[in-house]
Each structure stands twice: as structure tokens, then as C-alpha cells.
Tab-separated table of C-alpha atoms in Angstrom:
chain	number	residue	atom	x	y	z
P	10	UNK	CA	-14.774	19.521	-31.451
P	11	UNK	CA	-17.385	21.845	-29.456
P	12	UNK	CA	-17.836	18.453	-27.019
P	13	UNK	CA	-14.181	17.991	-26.374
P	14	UNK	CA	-13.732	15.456	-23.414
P	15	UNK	CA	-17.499	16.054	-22.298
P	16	UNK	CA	-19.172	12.933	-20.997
P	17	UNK	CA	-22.995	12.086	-22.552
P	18	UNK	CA	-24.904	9.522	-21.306
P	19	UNK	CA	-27.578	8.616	-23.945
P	20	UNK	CA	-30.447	6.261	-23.064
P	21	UNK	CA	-31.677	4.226	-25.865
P	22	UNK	CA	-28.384	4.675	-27.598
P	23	UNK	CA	-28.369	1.482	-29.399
P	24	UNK	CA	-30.193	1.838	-32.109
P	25	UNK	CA	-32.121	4.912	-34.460
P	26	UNK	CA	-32.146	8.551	-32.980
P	27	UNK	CA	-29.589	7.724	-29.755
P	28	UNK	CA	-27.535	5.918	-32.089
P	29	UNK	CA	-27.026	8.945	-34.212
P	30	UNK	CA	-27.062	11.197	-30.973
P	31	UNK	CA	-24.091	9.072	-29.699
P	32	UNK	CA	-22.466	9.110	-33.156
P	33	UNK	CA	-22.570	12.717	-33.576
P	34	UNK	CA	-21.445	13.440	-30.199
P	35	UNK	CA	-18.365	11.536	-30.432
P	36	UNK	CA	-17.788	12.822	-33.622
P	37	UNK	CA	-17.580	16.582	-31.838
P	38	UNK	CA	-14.958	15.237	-29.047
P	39	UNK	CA	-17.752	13.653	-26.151
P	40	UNK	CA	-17.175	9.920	-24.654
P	41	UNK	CA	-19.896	8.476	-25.101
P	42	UNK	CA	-21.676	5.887	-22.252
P	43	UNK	CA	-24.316	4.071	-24.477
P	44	UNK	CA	-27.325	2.678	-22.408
P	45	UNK	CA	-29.705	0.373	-23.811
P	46	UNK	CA	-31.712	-2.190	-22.340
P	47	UNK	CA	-30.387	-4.156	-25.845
P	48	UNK	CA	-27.094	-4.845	-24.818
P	49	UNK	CA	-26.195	-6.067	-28.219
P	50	UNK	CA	-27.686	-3.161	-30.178
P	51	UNK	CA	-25.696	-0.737	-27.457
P	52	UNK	CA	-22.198	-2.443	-28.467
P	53	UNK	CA	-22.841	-2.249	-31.994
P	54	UNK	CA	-23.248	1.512	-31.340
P	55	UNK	CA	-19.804	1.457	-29.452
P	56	UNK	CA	-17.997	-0.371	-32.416
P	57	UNK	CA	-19.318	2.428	-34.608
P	58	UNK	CA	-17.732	5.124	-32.621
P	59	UNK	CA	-14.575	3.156	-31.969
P	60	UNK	CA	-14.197	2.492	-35.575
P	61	UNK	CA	-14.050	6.415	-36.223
P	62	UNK	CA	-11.715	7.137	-33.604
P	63	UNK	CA	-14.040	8.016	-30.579
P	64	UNK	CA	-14.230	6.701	-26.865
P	65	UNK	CA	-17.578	4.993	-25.972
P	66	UNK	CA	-19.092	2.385	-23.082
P	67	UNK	CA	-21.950	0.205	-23.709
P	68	UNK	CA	-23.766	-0.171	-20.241
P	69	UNK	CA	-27.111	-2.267	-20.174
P	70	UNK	CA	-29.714	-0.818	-18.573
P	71	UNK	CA	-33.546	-0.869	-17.972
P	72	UNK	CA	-34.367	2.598	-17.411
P	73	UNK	CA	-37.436	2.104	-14.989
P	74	UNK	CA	-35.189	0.850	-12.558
P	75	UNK	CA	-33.418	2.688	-9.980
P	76	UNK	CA	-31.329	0.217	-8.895
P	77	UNK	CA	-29.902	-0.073	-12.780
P	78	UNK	CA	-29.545	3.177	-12.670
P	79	UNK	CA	-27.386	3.793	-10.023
P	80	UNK	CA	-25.407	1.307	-11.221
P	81	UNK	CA	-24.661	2.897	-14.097
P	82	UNK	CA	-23.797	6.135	-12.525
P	83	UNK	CA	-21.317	4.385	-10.458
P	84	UNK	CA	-19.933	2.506	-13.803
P	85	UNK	CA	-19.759	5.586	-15.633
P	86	UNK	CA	-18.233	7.775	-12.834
P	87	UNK	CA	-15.812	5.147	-11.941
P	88	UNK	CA	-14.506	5.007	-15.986
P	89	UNK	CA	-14.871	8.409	-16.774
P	90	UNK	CA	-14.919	10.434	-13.553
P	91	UNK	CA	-17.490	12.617	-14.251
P	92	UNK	CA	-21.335	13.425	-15.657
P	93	UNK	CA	-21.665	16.169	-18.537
P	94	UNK	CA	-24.580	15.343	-20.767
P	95	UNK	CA	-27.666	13.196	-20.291
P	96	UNK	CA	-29.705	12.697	-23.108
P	97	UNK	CA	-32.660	10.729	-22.159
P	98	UNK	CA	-34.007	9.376	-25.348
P	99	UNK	CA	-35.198	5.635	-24.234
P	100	UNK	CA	-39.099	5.328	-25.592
P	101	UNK	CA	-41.693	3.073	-26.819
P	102	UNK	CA	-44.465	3.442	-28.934
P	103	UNK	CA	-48.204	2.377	-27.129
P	104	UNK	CA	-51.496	0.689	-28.854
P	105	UNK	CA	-51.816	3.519	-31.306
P	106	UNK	CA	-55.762	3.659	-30.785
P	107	UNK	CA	-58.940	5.247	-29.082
P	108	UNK	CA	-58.650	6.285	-25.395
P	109	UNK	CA	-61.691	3.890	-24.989
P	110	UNK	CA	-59.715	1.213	-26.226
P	111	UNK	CA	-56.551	1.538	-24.917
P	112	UNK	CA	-55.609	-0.953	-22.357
P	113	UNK	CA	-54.287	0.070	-18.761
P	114	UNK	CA	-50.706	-2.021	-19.034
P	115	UNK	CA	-50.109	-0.186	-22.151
P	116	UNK	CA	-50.922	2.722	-20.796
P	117	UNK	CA	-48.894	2.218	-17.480
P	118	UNK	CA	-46.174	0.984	-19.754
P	119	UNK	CA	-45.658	3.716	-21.705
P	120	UNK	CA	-45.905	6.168	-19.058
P	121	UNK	CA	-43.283	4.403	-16.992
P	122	UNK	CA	-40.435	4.393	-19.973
P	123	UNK	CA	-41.462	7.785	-22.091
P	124	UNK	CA	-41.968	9.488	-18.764
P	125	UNK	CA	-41.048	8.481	-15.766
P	126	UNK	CA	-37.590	7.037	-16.660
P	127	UNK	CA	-36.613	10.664	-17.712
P	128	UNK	CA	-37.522	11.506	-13.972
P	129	UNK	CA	-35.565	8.738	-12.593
P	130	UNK	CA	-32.471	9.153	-14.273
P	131	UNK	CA	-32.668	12.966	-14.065
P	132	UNK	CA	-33.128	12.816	-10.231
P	133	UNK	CA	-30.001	10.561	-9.901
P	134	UNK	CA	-27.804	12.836	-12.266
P	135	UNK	CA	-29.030	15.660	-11.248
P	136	UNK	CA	-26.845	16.197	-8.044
P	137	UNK	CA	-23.470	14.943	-9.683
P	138	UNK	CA	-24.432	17.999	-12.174
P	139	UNK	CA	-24.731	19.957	-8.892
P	140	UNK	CA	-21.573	19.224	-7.362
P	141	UNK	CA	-19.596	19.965	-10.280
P	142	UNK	CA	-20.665	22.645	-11.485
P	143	UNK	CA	-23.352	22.113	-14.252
P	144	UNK	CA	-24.660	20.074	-17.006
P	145	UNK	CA	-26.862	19.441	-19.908
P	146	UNK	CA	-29.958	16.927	-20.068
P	147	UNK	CA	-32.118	16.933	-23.375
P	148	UNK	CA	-34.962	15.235	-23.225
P	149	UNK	CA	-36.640	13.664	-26.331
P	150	UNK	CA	-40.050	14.378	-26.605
P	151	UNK	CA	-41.947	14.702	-29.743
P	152	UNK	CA	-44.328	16.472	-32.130
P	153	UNK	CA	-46.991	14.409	-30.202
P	154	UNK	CA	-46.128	16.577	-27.331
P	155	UNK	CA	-47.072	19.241	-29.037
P	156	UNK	CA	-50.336	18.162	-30.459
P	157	UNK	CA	-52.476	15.351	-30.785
P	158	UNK	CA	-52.085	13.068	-32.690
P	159	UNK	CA	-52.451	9.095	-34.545
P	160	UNK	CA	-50.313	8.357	-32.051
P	161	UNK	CA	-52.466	7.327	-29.104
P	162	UNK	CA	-53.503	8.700	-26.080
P	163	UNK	CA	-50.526	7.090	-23.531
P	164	UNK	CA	-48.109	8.045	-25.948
P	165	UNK	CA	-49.562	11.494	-26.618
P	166	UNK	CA	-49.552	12.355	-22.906
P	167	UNK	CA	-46.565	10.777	-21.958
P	168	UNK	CA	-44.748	13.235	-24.499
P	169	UNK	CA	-46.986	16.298	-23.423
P	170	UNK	CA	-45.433	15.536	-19.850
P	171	UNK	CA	-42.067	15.144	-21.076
P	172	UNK	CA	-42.273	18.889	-21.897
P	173	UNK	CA	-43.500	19.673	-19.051
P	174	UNK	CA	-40.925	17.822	-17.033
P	175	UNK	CA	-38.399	19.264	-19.162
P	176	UNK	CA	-39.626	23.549	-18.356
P	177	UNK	CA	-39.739	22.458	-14.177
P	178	UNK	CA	-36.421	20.893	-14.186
P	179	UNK	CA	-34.714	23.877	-15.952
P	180	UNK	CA	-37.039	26.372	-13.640
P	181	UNK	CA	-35.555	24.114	-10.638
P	182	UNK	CA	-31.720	23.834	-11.183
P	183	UNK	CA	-30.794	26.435	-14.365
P	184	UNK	CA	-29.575	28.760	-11.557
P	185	UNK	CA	-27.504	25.392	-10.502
P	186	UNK	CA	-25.960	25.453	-13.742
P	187	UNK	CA	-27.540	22.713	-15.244
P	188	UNK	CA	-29.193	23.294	-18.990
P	189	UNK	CA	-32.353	21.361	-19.387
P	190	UNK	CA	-34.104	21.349	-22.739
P	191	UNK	CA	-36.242	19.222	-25.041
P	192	UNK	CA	-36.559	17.984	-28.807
P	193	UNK	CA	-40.042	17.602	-30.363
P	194	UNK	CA	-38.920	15.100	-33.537
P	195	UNK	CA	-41.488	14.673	-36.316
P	196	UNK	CA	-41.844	11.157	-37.757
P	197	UNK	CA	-38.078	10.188	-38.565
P	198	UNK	CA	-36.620	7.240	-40.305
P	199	UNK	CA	-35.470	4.652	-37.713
P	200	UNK	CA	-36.691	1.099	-37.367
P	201	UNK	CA	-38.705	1.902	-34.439
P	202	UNK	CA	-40.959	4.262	-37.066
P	203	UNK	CA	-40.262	1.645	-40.440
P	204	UNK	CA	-43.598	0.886	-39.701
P	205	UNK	CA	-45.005	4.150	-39.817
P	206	UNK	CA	-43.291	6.437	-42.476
P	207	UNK	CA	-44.890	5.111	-45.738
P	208	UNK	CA	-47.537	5.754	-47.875
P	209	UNK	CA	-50.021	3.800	-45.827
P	210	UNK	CA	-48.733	4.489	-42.409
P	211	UNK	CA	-50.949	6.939	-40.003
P	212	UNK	CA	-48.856	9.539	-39.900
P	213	UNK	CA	-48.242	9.899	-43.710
P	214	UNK	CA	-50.929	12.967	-44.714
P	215	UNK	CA	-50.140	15.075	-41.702
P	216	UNK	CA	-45.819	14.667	-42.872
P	217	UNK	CA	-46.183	15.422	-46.522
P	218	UNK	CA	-49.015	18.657	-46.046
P	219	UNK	CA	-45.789	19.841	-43.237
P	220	UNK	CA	-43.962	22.532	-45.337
P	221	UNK	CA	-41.003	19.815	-45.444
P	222	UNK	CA	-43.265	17.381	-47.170
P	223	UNK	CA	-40.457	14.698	-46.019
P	224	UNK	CA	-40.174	12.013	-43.380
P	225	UNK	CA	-36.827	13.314	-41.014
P	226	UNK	CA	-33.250	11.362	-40.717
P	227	UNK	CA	-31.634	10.668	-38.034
P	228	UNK	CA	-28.839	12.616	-38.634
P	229	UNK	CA	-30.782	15.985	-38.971
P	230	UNK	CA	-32.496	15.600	-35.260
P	231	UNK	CA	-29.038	14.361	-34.113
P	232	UNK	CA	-27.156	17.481	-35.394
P	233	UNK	CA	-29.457	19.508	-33.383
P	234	UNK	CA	-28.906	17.966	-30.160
P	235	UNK	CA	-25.220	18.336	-30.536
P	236	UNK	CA	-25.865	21.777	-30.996
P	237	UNK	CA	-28.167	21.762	-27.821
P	238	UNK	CA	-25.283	19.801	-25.678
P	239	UNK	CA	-22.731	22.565	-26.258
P	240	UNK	CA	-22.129	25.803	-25.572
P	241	UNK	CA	-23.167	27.531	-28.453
P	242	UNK	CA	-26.621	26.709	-26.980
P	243	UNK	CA	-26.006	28.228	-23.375
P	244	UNK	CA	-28.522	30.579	-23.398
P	245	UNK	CA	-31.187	27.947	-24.700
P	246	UNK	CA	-32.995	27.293	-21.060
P	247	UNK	CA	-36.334	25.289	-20.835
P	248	UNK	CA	-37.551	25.148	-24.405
P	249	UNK	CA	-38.893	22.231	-26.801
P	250	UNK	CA	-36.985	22.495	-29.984
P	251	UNK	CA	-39.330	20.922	-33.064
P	252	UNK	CA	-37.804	19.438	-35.270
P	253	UNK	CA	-40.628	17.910	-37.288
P	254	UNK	CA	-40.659	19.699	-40.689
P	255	UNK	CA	-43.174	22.011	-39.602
P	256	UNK	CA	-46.001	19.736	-39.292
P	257	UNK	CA	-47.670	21.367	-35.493
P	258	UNK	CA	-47.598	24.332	-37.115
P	259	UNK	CA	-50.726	22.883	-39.309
């Protein structure tokens, strides 16, 4: 129970990789506050974690939004009475084609969630982990952050400054007491990626020539940020973690 009584907030909780982050969280001791724009997916999530004996809150949310935000600090504080762990996993995929081509909503729009909704809610958090002491926030990034990729060009850089986000926030507050760090996932098996991790999907040459030669499960990037929330990872400060079957080291 290395999470015993923590508190994790998990964007994007309701469905593939948060799901699994919030399951394997609770399973280590952590109540879990699932936020997901899908308020249905988020208290499926909740049922899940109930049903094996945990403590979890389904809050809807749309990340881009401060105002939602804030109200889900105050919800969360005012249940739980405190702010341990933010994983900020909430993130869409773009176009998925030449910068040329690539339209300016979808780029705005994927900026605004992969990005900027990791600055929003880590700006608002950020001083309750002040006042008491410390805290944890993992970002999700991804192998695209890491190189380029089929993935597109908004998605690409929106991940690239997800790392980047994630090194300046730990430079900023890790004498605070606050942990920041970041996953890089490969191409894992969720619904979001269904699309994407077969035989014909654009990311299918570049997973089986990784040393792996395997599309990821949930579970194994989930196990990983458990580690990263607790305190076995304490001197962990700043870093991106990939866990993509080796395929940026190509």
C-alpha cells in the first residue's frame, strides 16, 4: 500500500491509460478523484475501484477551463481535504498528417488539451502542494515527445512541450517539495489507439523493429506511474520516463 490515504487526481481517468492509472493507484491505498470530461466513462472507472474495495470520486470536467477547474479543486478539497497526486493524462489525438496540411483548429485544439490543460491545472494545484508541504504531478507525454513521428505535427509538438513543461515546473517548485515528472508511452492498447495498433496502422513498423516488438498495455505504463507517485521514486526529479518498448532509441 505505498499510496496509503494519498489523494490523486487523474485527468482523463475514464477510460484507457487514466483508467488503469486510477485503478492501480487505488489498488496501492490512494483515493482516487476521477476527472473526465465523459462523465459516464469517469463513473464507470469509480464502480471499478469501488468494486475492489477502494475510495474514488468521479468529477466532470473540461480541462481547458479554469473555471471547471477550480471547481474541482474545491470539490475535491472539500471531500477529501487535501491534494497529493496530479496526474494529468487528458489528450487527444490531431489530423495525423503533413504540417502543410494540417488545419489551424486542429492545431489550436490539440495544443489547448495535450498542453495547455497540463499548465492550467498545474498552476491551480500547484500552491495547495505548496502549502502543505509537497506533491507529485506526472505528466503524460509520449514517445512523440521524444521524436517525430506519424503522429502529426500539433500532436508531435504539443508532447515535445509537455516535456518541457514538465523539466521547468520541477526546476521551479522541487525545492517546494513538489515532484514533477513525465511518462513518454509508446503506442499502447486503449480505444483511443484501437485504431492505430494493427498491422495496417501508421505506427505498426516503427513498434515491432522496437526491441519489444509489442504494442504496450495499459497496465505496464500504469505500474510505472504508481511507482513514480510514491516514494520509492523521491529522488526521480524532472525526467521523462519512456515507456515505449524501446522504439526512440531507433
Amino acid at each position: 500500500m505505498k499510496l496509503q490515504n494519498k489523494v490523486a487526481v487523474v485527468t482523463g481517468g475514464g477510460s484507457g491509460l487514466g483508467r488503469e492509472f486510477c485503478i492501480q493507484m487505488a489498488h496501492e491505498g490512494a483515493k482516487i478523484v476521477v476527472a473526465d470530461i465523459n462523465k459516464k466513462n469517469g463513473e464507470e472507472t469509480v464502480k471499478l475501484i469501488e468494486a475492489a474495495g477502494g475510495k474514488a470520486y468521479c468529477f466532470e470536467i473540461n480541462v481547458v477551463k479554469t473555471e471547471h477547474i477550480n471547481n474541482l479543486i474545491a470539490s475535491v478539497l472539500e471531500v477529501f481535504g487535501t491534494i497529493d497526486i496530479l496526474c494529468n493524462n487528458a489528450g487527444i489525438t490531431g489530423e495525423r498528417t503533413k504540417c502543410h496540411q494540417v488545419t489551424e483548429d486542429s492545431w489550436d485544439t490539440v495544443l489547448e488539451v495535450n498542453l495547455k490543460s497540463i499548465f492550467l491545472m498545474s498552476k491551480a494545484i500547484i500552491p495547495i502542494m505548496i502549502k502543505q508541504g509537497g506533491g507529485v504531478i506526472i505528466n503524460t507525454a509520449s514517445a512523440s515527445g521524444i521524436i517525430a513521428s506519424a503522429a502529426g505535427v500539433e500532436y508531435t509538438a504539443a508532447k515535445h512541450g509537455v516535456i518541457g513543461l514538465t523539466k521547468q515546473l520541477s526546476y521551479e517548485y522541487g525545492h517546494e517539495g513538489i515532484r514533477v515528472v513525465a511518462i513518454a508511452p509508446g503506442v499502447i492498447k486503449t480505444p483511443l489507439t484501437k485504431q492505430f495498433s494493427n498491422e495496417d496502422g501508421p505506427f505498426h513498423q516503427l513498434t515491432m523493429n522496437a526491441p519489444a516488438g509489442r504494442y504496450g498495455e495499459p497496465i505496464e505504463i500504469a505500474k510505472v506511474v504508481t511507482f513514480l507517485a510514491s516514494k520509492d521514486a523521491s529522488f526521480i526529479h524532472g525526467h521523462v520516463i519512456p515507456i515505449e518498448g524501446g522504439s526512440t532509441i531507433l
